[in-house]
XYZ file of N, CA and C in Angstrom:
348
model
N -4.968 -9.780 -22.183
C -3.957 -8.751 -22.295
C -3.845 -8.307 -23.751
N -3.739 -7.028 -23.956
C -3.654 -6.463 -25.302
C -2.374 -6.920 -25.997
N -2.510 -7.206 -27.274
C -1.344 -7.560 -28.086
C -0.729 -6.295 -28.664
N 0.549 -6.356 -28.933
C 1.275 -5.218 -29.488
C 1.711 -5.541 -30.913
N 2.218 -4.525 -31.607
C 2.778 -4.765 -32.933
C 3.929 -5.773 -32.840
N 4.718 -5.710 -31.788
C 5.822 -6.651 -31.619
C 5.296 -8.084 -31.510
N 4.151 -8.268 -30.851
C 3.522 -9.596 -30.776
C 3.089 -10.060 -32.165
N 2.500 -9.149 -32.933
C 2.057 -9.470 -34.288
C 3.252 -9.913 -35.130
N 4.331 -9.152 -35.064
C 5.536 -9.473 -35.840
C 6.104 -10.825 -35.402
N 6.159 -11.067 -34.099
C 6.697 -12.335 -33.596
C 5.881 -13.519 -34.121
N 4.576 -13.410 -34.112
C 3.722 -14.489 -34.621
C 3.877 -14.650 -36.130
N 3.887 -13.543 -36.828
C 3.934 -13.599 -38.294
C 5.265 -14.137 -38.797
N 6.344 -13.776 -38.140
C 7.654 -14.206 -38.633
C 7.937 -15.671 -38.312
N 7.022 -16.348 -37.640
C 7.103 -17.805 -37.512
C 6.766 -18.463 -38.858
N 6.118 -17.711 -39.733
C 5.709 -18.224 -41.048
C 6.844 -18.014 -42.053
N 6.978 -18.918 -43.021
C 8.085 -18.828 -43.980
C 8.061 -17.553 -44.815
N 9.224 -16.923 -44.909
C 9.407 -15.792 -45.807
C 8.791 -14.483 -45.377
N 8.246 -14.415 -44.172
C 7.623 -13.170 -43.714
C 8.687 -12.206 -43.238
N 8.524 -10.954 -43.639
C 9.435 -9.915 -43.200
C 8.648 -8.703 -42.729
N 9.230 -8.007 -41.768
C 8.660 -6.740 -41.313
C 9.113 -5.674 -42.295
N 8.193 -4.817 -42.692
C 8.483 -3.813 -43.703
C 7.607 -2.596 -43.441
N 7.375 -1.813 -44.487
C 6.412 -0.715 -44.422
C 5.486 -0.819 -45.624
N 4.306 -0.254 -45.442
C 3.294 -0.271 -46.486
C 2.369 0.890 -46.182
N 2.130 1.741 -47.149
C 1.333 2.946 -46.936
C 1.880 3.739 -45.753
N 3.192 3.849 -45.694
C 3.878 4.625 -44.651
C 3.580 4.156 -43.230
N 3.318 2.875 -43.064
C 3.089 2.335 -41.731
C 3.766 0.973 -41.615
N 4.015 0.511 -40.381
C 4.626 -0.801 -40.195
C 3.763 -1.879 -40.850
N 4.436 -2.840 -41.494
C 3.687 -3.838 -42.252
C 4.380 -5.186 -42.235
N 3.619 -6.184 -42.690
C 4.110 -7.542 -42.880
C 4.019 -7.877 -44.351
N 5.085 -8.475 -44.871
C 5.086 -8.868 -46.275
C 5.635 -10.281 -46.407
N 5.189 -10.952 -47.462
C 5.739 -12.245 -47.838
C 5.941 -12.196 -49.350
N 7.129 -12.542 -49.794
C 7.428 -12.455 -51.215
C 7.256 -11.054 -51.766
N 7.493 -10.047 -50.916
C 7.363 -8.657 -51.331
C 5.942 -8.131 -51.374
N 4.966 -8.971 -51.042
C 3.560 -8.562 -51.076
C 3.030 -8.359 -49.656
N 2.407 -7.207 -49.438
C 1.862 -6.898 -48.129
C 0.622 -7.708 -47.819
N 0.536 -8.154 -46.553
C -0.678 -8.856 -46.132
C -1.213 -8.355 -44.792
N -0.498 -7.429 -44.180
C -0.986 -6.836 -42.946
C -0.248 -5.548 -42.669
N -0.958 -4.597 -42.070
C -0.305 -3.344 -41.702
C -0.952 -2.769 -40.456
N -0.116 -2.162 -39.650
C -0.583 -1.479 -38.456
C -1.079 -0.119 -38.882
N -2.337 0.141 -38.644
C -2.887 1.441 -39.015
C -2.383 2.508 -38.043
N -2.337 3.740 -38.488
C -1.849 4.828 -37.637
C -2.737 4.960 -36.403
N -2.191 5.560 -35.358
C -2.912 5.665 -34.093
C -4.308 6.241 -34.252
N -4.463 7.234 -35.099
C -5.776 7.863 -35.284
C -6.781 6.878 -35.882
N -6.289 5.946 -36.703
C -7.170 4.952 -37.321
C -7.378 3.762 -36.395
N -6.315 3.285 -35.810
C -6.351 2.160 -34.896
C -6.456 0.815 -35.593
N -5.950 -0.199 -34.916
C -6.106 -1.574 -35.359
C -5.089 -2.047 -36.372
N -5.244 -3.313 -36.691
C -4.411 -4.007 -37.659
C -5.276 -4.346 -38.857
N -4.844 -3.974 -40.045
C -5.530 -4.355 -41.284
C -4.856 -5.614 -41.792
N -5.639 -6.674 -41.982
C -5.080 -7.964 -42.371
C -5.870 -8.542 -43.540
N -5.144 -9.075 -44.529
C -5.800 -9.736 -45.662
C -6.707 -10.839 -45.119
N -7.887 -10.938 -45.706
C -8.872 -11.899 -45.232
C -9.773 -12.307 -46.391
N -10.071 -13.590 -46.498
C -11.023 -14.056 -47.494
C -12.350 -13.318 -47.288
N -12.976 -12.818 -48.348
C -14.220 -12.057 -48.184
C -15.329 -12.808 -47.437
N -15.463 -14.105 -47.668
C -16.495 -14.871 -46.952
C -16.168 -14.958 -45.459
N -14.895 -15.118 -45.143
C -14.466 -15.151 -43.746
C -14.669 -13.785 -43.100
N -14.376 -12.724 -43.840
C -14.597 -11.362 -43.335
C -16.059 -11.189 -42.966
N -16.955 -11.587 -43.864
C -18.390 -11.469 -43.592
C -18.783 -12.257 -42.345
N -18.245 -13.476 -42.214
C -18.566 -14.306 -41.053
C -18.047 -13.680 -39.757
N -16.836 -13.156 -39.789
C -16.277 -12.522 -38.594
C -17.098 -11.303 -38.181
N -17.475 -10.488 -39.154
C -18.270 -9.299 -38.837
C -19.651 -9.683 -38.326
N -20.234 -10.737 -38.889
C -21.565 -11.191 -38.467
C -21.537 -11.825 -37.078
N -20.370 -12.307 -36.664
C -20.264 -12.982 -35.366
C -20.507 -12.038 -34.195
N -20.310 -10.753 -34.414
C -20.475 -9.788 -33.337
C -19.281 -9.694 -32.406
N -18.221 -10.437 -32.694
C -17.012 -10.372 -31.867
C -16.407 -8.978 -32.014
N -16.273 -8.237 -30.912
C -15.773 -6.861 -31.002
C -14.307 -6.754 -31.426
N -13.593 -7.876 -31.534
C -12.207 -7.836 -31.982
C -12.101 -7.553 -33.472
N -13.209 -7.753 -34.207
C -13.178 -7.623 -35.661
C -14.165 -6.566 -36.132
N -13.692 -5.715 -37.027
C -14.545 -4.635 -37.522
C -14.068 -4.207 -38.899
N -14.771 -3.254 -39.470
C -14.377 -2.685 -40.754
C -14.748 -1.211 -40.758
N -14.351 -0.531 -41.793
C -14.749 0.854 -42.019
C -15.168 0.951 -43.483
N -15.878 1.998 -43.861
C -16.279 2.131 -45.261
C -15.105 2.052 -46.244
N -13.938 2.507 -45.829
C -12.751 2.447 -46.693
C -12.432 1.015 -47.120
N -12.704 0.053 -46.251
C -12.376 -1.349 -46.528
C -13.545 -2.143 -47.097
N -14.698 -1.523 -47.261
C -15.835 -2.215 -47.869
C -15.465 -2.666 -49.277
N -15.763 -3.912 -49.583
C -15.463 -4.447 -50.897
C -14.021 -4.861 -51.085
N -13.221 -4.768 -50.028
C -11.809 -5.159 -50.105
C -11.562 -6.342 -49.172
N -10.635 -7.221 -49.527
C -10.394 -8.423 -48.717
C -9.499 -8.156 -47.503
N -9.905 -7.222 -46.670
C -9.185 -6.890 -45.443
C -10.160 -6.830 -44.285
N -9.752 -7.382 -43.155
C -10.509 -7.259 -41.919
C -9.672 -6.388 -40.982
N -10.320 -5.605 -40.176
C -9.633 -4.791 -39.176
C -9.727 -5.513 -37.843
N -8.606 -5.523 -37.129
C -8.515 -6.279 -35.885
C -8.110 -5.347 -34.755
N -8.871 -5.389 -33.673
C -8.569 -4.618 -32.469
C -7.585 -5.447 -31.642
N -6.340 -5.014 -31.570
C -5.312 -5.775 -30.866
C -5.535 -5.819 -29.361
N -6.423 -4.992 -28.851
C -6.742 -5.037 -27.422
C -7.799 -6.093 -27.120
N -8.449 -6.618 -28.165
C -9.542 -7.571 -27.947
C -9.307 -8.955 -28.547
N -8.452 -9.054 -29.552
C -8.221 -10.339 -30.203
C -7.325 -11.207 -29.310
N -7.547 -12.519 -29.352
C -6.672 -13.418 -28.600
C -5.463 -13.780 -29.452
N -4.416 -14.194 -28.791
C -3.192 -14.599 -29.486
C -3.492 -15.737 -30.467
N -4.301 -16.693 -30.065
C -4.611 -17.823 -30.948
C -5.459 -17.398 -32.145
N -6.426 -16.509 -31.930
C -7.213 -15.991 -33.060
C -6.283 -15.308 -34.058
N -5.395 -14.473 -33.536
C -4.484 -13.733 -34.407
C -3.537 -14.682 -35.139
N -3.011 -15.677 -34.437
C -2.106 -16.647 -35.076
C -2.801 -17.324 -36.256
N -4.031 -17.752 -36.062
C -4.798 -18.408 -37.127
C -5.059 -17.457 -38.292
N -5.392 -16.220 -37.982
C -5.695 -15.249 -39.034
C -4.442 -14.855 -39.810
N -3.311 -14.764 -39.139
C -2.048 -14.484 -39.832
C -1.701 -15.633 -40.775
N -1.935 -16.856 -40.325
C -1.677 -18.016 -41.167
C -2.565 -17.973 -42.412
N -3.846 -17.684 -42.220
C -4.772 -17.588 -43.365
C -4.325 -16.488 -44.332
N -3.950 -15.332 -43.785
C -3.508 -14.215 -44.626
C -2.243 -14.586 -45.389
N -1.365 -15.339 -44.739
C -0.139 -15.791 -45.395
C -0.480 -16.652 -46.608
N -1.371 -17.629 -46.434
C -1.753 -18.518 -47.544
C -2.390 -17.750 -48.687
N -3.134 -16.696 -48.378
C -3.774 -15.893 -49.423
C -2.784 -15.010 -50.179
N -1.647 -14.711 -49.574
C -0.724 -13.723 -50.129
C 0.586 -14.301 -50.661
N 1.081 -15.342 -50.046
C 2.395 -15.874 -50.414
C 2.446 -16.284 -51.884
N 3.581 -16.086 -52.526
C 3.742 -16.520 -53.914
C 3.579 -18.041 -54.021
N 3.120 -18.522 -55.169
C 2.880 -19.958 -55.342
C 4.074 -20.841 -54.963
N 5.271 -20.435 -55.318
C 6.459 -21.248 -55.015
C 6.631 -21.422 -53.503
N 6.435 -20.344 -52.753
C 6.583 -20.386 -51.296
C 5.476 -21.224 -50.680
N 4.239 -21.081 -51.178
C 3.127 -21.906 -50.693
C 3.400 -23.385 -50.953
N 3.907 -23.685 -52.136
C 4.190 -25.074 -52.490
C 5.258 -25.659 -51.572
N 6.313 -24.895 -51.299
C 7.378 -25.361 -50.395
C 6.815 -25.643 -49.006
N 5.957 -24.781 -48.527
C 5.383 -24.978 -47.190
C 4.460 -26.185 -47.180
N 3.650 -26.327 -48.223
C 2.741 -27.471 -48.304
C 3.539 -28.771 -48.343
N 4.644 -28.790 -49.072
C 5.485 -29.984 -49.166
C 6.107 -30.323 -47.813
N 6.492 -29.300 -47.078
C 7.111 -29.515 -45.765
C 6.122 -30.083 -44.764
N 4.832 -29.784 -44.943
C 3.804 -30.287 -44.028
C 3.542 -31.771 -44.245
N 3.811 -32.254 -45.454
C 3.494 -33.656 -45.771
C 4.569 -34.601 -45.370
């Protein structure tokens, strides 16, 4: 079943300090005031999510149709996600990774301490 922006927000806000906001005039996710994901406009489609460049390369090489890019995102640490094809668990894991890449050091440290 296709995921919606509301599903994305519900998963993301399980993470510390995440808030729904706007970024580039579109719905977005931020932590510590820094954007890490945004819903692209209907004409563009998909969710743009911060992603480690090596992970981005691996996802694109996997051939999984849930993950793609466009020339605009070449050389940038963002992967595009088709919400009609990604699984809830894949998205949950990717949101967590994006959170760790974006959250301010103090927030990351608090979360790491809570895990121990």
